[in-house]
PDB file of C-alpha atoms in Angstrom:
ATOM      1  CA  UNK O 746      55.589  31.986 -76.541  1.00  0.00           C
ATOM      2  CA  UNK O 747      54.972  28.493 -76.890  1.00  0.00           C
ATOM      3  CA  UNK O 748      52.885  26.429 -74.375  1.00  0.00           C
ATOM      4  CA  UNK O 749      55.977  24.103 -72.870  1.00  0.00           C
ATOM      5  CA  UNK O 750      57.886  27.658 -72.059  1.00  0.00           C
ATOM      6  CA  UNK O 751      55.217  28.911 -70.620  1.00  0.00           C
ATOM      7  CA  UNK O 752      54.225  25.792 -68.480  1.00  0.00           C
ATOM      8  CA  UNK O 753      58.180  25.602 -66.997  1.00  0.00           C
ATOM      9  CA  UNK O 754      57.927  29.592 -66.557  1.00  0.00           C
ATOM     10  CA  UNK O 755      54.951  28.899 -64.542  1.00  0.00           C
ATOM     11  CA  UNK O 756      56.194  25.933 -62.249  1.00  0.00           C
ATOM     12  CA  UNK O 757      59.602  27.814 -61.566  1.00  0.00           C
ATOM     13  CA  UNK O 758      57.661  30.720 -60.445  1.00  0.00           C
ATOM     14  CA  UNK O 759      55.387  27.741 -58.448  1.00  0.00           C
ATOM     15  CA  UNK O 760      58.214  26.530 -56.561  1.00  0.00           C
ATOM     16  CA  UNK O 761      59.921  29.722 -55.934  1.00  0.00           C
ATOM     17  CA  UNK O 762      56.769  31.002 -54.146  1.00  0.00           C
ATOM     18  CA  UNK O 763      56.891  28.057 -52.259  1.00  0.00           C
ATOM     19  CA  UNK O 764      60.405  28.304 -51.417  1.00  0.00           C
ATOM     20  CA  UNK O 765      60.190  32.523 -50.255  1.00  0.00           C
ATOM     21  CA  UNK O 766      57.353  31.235 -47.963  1.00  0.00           C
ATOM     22  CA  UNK O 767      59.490  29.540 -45.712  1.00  0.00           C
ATOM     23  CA  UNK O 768      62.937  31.131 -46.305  1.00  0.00           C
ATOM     24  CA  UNK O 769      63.264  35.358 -44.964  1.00  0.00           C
ATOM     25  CA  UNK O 770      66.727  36.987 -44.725  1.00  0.00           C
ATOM     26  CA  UNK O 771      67.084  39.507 -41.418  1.00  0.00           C
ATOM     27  CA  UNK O 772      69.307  41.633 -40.571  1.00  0.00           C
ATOM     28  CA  UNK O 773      71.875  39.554 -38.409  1.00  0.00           C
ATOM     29  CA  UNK O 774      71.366  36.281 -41.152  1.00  0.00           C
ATOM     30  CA  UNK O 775      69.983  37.786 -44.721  1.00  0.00           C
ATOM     31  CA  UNK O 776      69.055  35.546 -47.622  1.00  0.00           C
ATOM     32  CA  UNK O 777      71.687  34.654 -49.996  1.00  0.00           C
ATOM     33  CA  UNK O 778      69.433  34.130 -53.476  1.00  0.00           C
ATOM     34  CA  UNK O 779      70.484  32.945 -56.131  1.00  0.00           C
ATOM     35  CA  UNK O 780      69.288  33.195 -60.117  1.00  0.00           C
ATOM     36  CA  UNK O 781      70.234  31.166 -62.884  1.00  0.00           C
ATOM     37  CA  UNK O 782      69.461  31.427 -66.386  1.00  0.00           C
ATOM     38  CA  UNK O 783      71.112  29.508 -69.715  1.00  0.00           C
ATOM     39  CA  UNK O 784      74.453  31.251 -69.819  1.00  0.00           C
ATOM     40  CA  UNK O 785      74.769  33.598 -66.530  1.00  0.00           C
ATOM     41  CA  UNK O 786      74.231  32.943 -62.597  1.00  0.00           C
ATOM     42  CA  UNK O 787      73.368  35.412 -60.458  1.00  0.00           C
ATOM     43  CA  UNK O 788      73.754  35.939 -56.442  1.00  0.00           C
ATOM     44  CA  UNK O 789      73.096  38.188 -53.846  1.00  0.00           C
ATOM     45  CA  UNK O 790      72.645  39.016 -50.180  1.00  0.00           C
ATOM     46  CA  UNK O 791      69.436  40.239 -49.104  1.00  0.00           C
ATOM     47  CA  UNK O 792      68.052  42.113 -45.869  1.00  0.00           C
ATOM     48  CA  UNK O 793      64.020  41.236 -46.501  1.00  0.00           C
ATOM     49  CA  UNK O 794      63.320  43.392 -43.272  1.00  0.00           C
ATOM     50  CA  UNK O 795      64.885  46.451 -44.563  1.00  0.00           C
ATOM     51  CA  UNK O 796      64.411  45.532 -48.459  1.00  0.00           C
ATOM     52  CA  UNK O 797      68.573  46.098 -48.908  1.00  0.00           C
ATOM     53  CA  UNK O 798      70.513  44.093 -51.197  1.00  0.00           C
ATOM     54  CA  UNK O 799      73.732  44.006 -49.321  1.00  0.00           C
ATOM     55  CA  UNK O 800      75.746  42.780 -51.857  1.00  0.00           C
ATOM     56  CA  UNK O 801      75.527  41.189 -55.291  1.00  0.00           C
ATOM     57  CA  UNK O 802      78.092  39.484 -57.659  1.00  0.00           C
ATOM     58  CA  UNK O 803      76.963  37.535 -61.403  1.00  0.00           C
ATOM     59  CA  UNK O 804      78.914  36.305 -64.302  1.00  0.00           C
ATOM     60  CA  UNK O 805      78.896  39.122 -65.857  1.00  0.00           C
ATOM     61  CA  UNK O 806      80.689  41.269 -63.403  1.00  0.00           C
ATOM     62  CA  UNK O 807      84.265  42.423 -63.541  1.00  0.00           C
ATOM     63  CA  UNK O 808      85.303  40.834 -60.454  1.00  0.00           C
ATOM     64  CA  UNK O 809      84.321  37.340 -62.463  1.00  0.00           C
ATOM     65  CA  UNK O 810      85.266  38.518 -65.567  1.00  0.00           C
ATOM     66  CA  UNK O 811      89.218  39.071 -64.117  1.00  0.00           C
ATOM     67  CA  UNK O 812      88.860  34.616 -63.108  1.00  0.00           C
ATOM     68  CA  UNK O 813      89.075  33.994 -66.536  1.00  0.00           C
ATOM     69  CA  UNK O 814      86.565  31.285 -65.489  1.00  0.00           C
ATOM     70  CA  UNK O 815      83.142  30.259 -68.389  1.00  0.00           C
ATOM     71  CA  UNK O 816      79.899  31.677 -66.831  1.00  0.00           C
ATOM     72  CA  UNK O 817      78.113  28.943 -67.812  1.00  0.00           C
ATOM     73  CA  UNK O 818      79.081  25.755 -65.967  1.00  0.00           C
ATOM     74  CA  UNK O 819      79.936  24.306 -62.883  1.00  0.00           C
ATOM     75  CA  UNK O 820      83.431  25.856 -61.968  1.00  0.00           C
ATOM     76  CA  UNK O 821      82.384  29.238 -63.119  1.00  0.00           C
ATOM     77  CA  UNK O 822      79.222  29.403 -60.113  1.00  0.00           C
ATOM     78  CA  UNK O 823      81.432  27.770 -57.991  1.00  0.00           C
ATOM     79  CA  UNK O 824      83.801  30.806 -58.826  1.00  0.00           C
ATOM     80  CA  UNK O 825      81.141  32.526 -58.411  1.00  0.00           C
ATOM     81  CA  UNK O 826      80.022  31.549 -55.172  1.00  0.00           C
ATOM     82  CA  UNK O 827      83.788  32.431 -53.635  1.00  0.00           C
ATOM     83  CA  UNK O 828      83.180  36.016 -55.063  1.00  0.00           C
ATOM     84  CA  UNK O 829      79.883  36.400 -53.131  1.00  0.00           C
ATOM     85  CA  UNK O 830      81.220  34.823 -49.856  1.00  0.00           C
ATOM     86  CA  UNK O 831      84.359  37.015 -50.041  1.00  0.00           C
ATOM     87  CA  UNK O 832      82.089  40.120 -50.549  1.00  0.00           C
ATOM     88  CA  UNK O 833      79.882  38.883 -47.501  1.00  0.00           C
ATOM     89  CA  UNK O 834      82.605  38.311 -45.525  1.00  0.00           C
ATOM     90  CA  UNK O 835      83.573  42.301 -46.619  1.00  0.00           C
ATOM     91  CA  UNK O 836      80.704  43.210 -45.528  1.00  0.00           C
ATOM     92  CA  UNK O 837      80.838  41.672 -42.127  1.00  0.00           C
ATOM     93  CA  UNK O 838      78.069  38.726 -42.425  1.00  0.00           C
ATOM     94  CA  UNK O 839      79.040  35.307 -41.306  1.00  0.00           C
ATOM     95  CA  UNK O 840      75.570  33.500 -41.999  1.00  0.00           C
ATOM     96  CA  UNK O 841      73.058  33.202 -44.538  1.00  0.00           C
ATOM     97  CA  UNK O 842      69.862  31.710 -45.425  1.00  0.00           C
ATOM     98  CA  UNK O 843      70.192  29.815 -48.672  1.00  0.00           C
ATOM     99  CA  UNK O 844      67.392  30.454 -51.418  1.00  0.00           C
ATOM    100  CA  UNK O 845      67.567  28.404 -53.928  1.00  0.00           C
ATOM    101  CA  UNK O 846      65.633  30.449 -56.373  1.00  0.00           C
ATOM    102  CA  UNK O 847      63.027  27.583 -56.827  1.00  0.00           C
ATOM    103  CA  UNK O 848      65.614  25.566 -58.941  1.00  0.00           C
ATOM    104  CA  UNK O 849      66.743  21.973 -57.935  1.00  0.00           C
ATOM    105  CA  UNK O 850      69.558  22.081 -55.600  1.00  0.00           C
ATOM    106  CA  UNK O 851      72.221  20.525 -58.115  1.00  0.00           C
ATOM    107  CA  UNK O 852      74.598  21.818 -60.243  1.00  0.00           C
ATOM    108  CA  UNK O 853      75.729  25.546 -60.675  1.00  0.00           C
ATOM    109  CA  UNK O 854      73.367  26.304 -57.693  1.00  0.00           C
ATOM    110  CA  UNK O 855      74.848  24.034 -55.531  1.00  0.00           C
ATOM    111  CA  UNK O 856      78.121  25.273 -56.670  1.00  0.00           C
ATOM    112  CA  UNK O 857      77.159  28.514 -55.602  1.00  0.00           C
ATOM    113  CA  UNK O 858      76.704  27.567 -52.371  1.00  0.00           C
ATOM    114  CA  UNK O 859      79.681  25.025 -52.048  1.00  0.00           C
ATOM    115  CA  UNK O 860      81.835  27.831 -53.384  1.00  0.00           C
ATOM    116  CA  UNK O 861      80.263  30.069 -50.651  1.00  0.00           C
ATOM    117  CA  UNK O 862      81.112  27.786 -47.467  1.00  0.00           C
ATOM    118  CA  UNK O 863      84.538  27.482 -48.755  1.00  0.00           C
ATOM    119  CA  UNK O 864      84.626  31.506 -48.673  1.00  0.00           C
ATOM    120  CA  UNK O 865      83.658  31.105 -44.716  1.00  0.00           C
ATOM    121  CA  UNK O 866      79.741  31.679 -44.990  1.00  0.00           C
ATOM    122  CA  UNK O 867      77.949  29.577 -42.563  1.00  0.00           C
ATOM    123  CA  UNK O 868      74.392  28.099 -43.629  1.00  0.00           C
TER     124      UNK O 868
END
């Protein structure tokens, strides 16, 4: 791998140590994390106590898939972020922790979690 890959590898790793310092998901208000790569978000619910994953949705899933929505920009991780809020919701949580993966809150992750408050999570 080349050195500037490497370097952004290592300072996305940086922050996101930094973030799962401070942010913990329990039972009664787990961690809603979210991943992002080039073409494909990723989000789930996590219970750090117990080490569950209470429920997890991406771009690549069906339930996304049906939307019709592009996995790679803004609408499609806000779609996203209805489809994990809904499944929350499901699943009888009504507030989250937000971790932000170690990514700049902006863009698809903030669409995420825009698309998740307008699915009823609080956080």
């Amino acid at each position: 791998m080349q050195k500037s890959v490497l370097k952004r590898q290592k300072g996305l790793a940086r922050r996101h140590r930094r973030v799962r310092g401070k942010v913990s998901g329990t039972p009664t208000r787990p961690r809603l994390c979210v991943t992002r790569s080039n073409n494909n978000v990723y989000a789930q619910v996590i219970d750090d106590v117990n080490h569950k994953t209470i429920v997890g949705a991406s771009t690549l899933g069906a339930k996304f898939k049906e939307s019709g929505c592009k996995a790679g920009n803004v609408e499609g991780a806000a779609k996203l972020g209805n489809i994990i809020g809904a499944m929350a919701m499901e699943a009888g949580i009504k507030e989250v922790v937000f971790d932000r993966g170690g990514n700049l809150y902006h863009g698809r992750v903030k669409a995420v979690a825009d698309g998740a408050r307008e699915a009823g999570l609080k956080f």
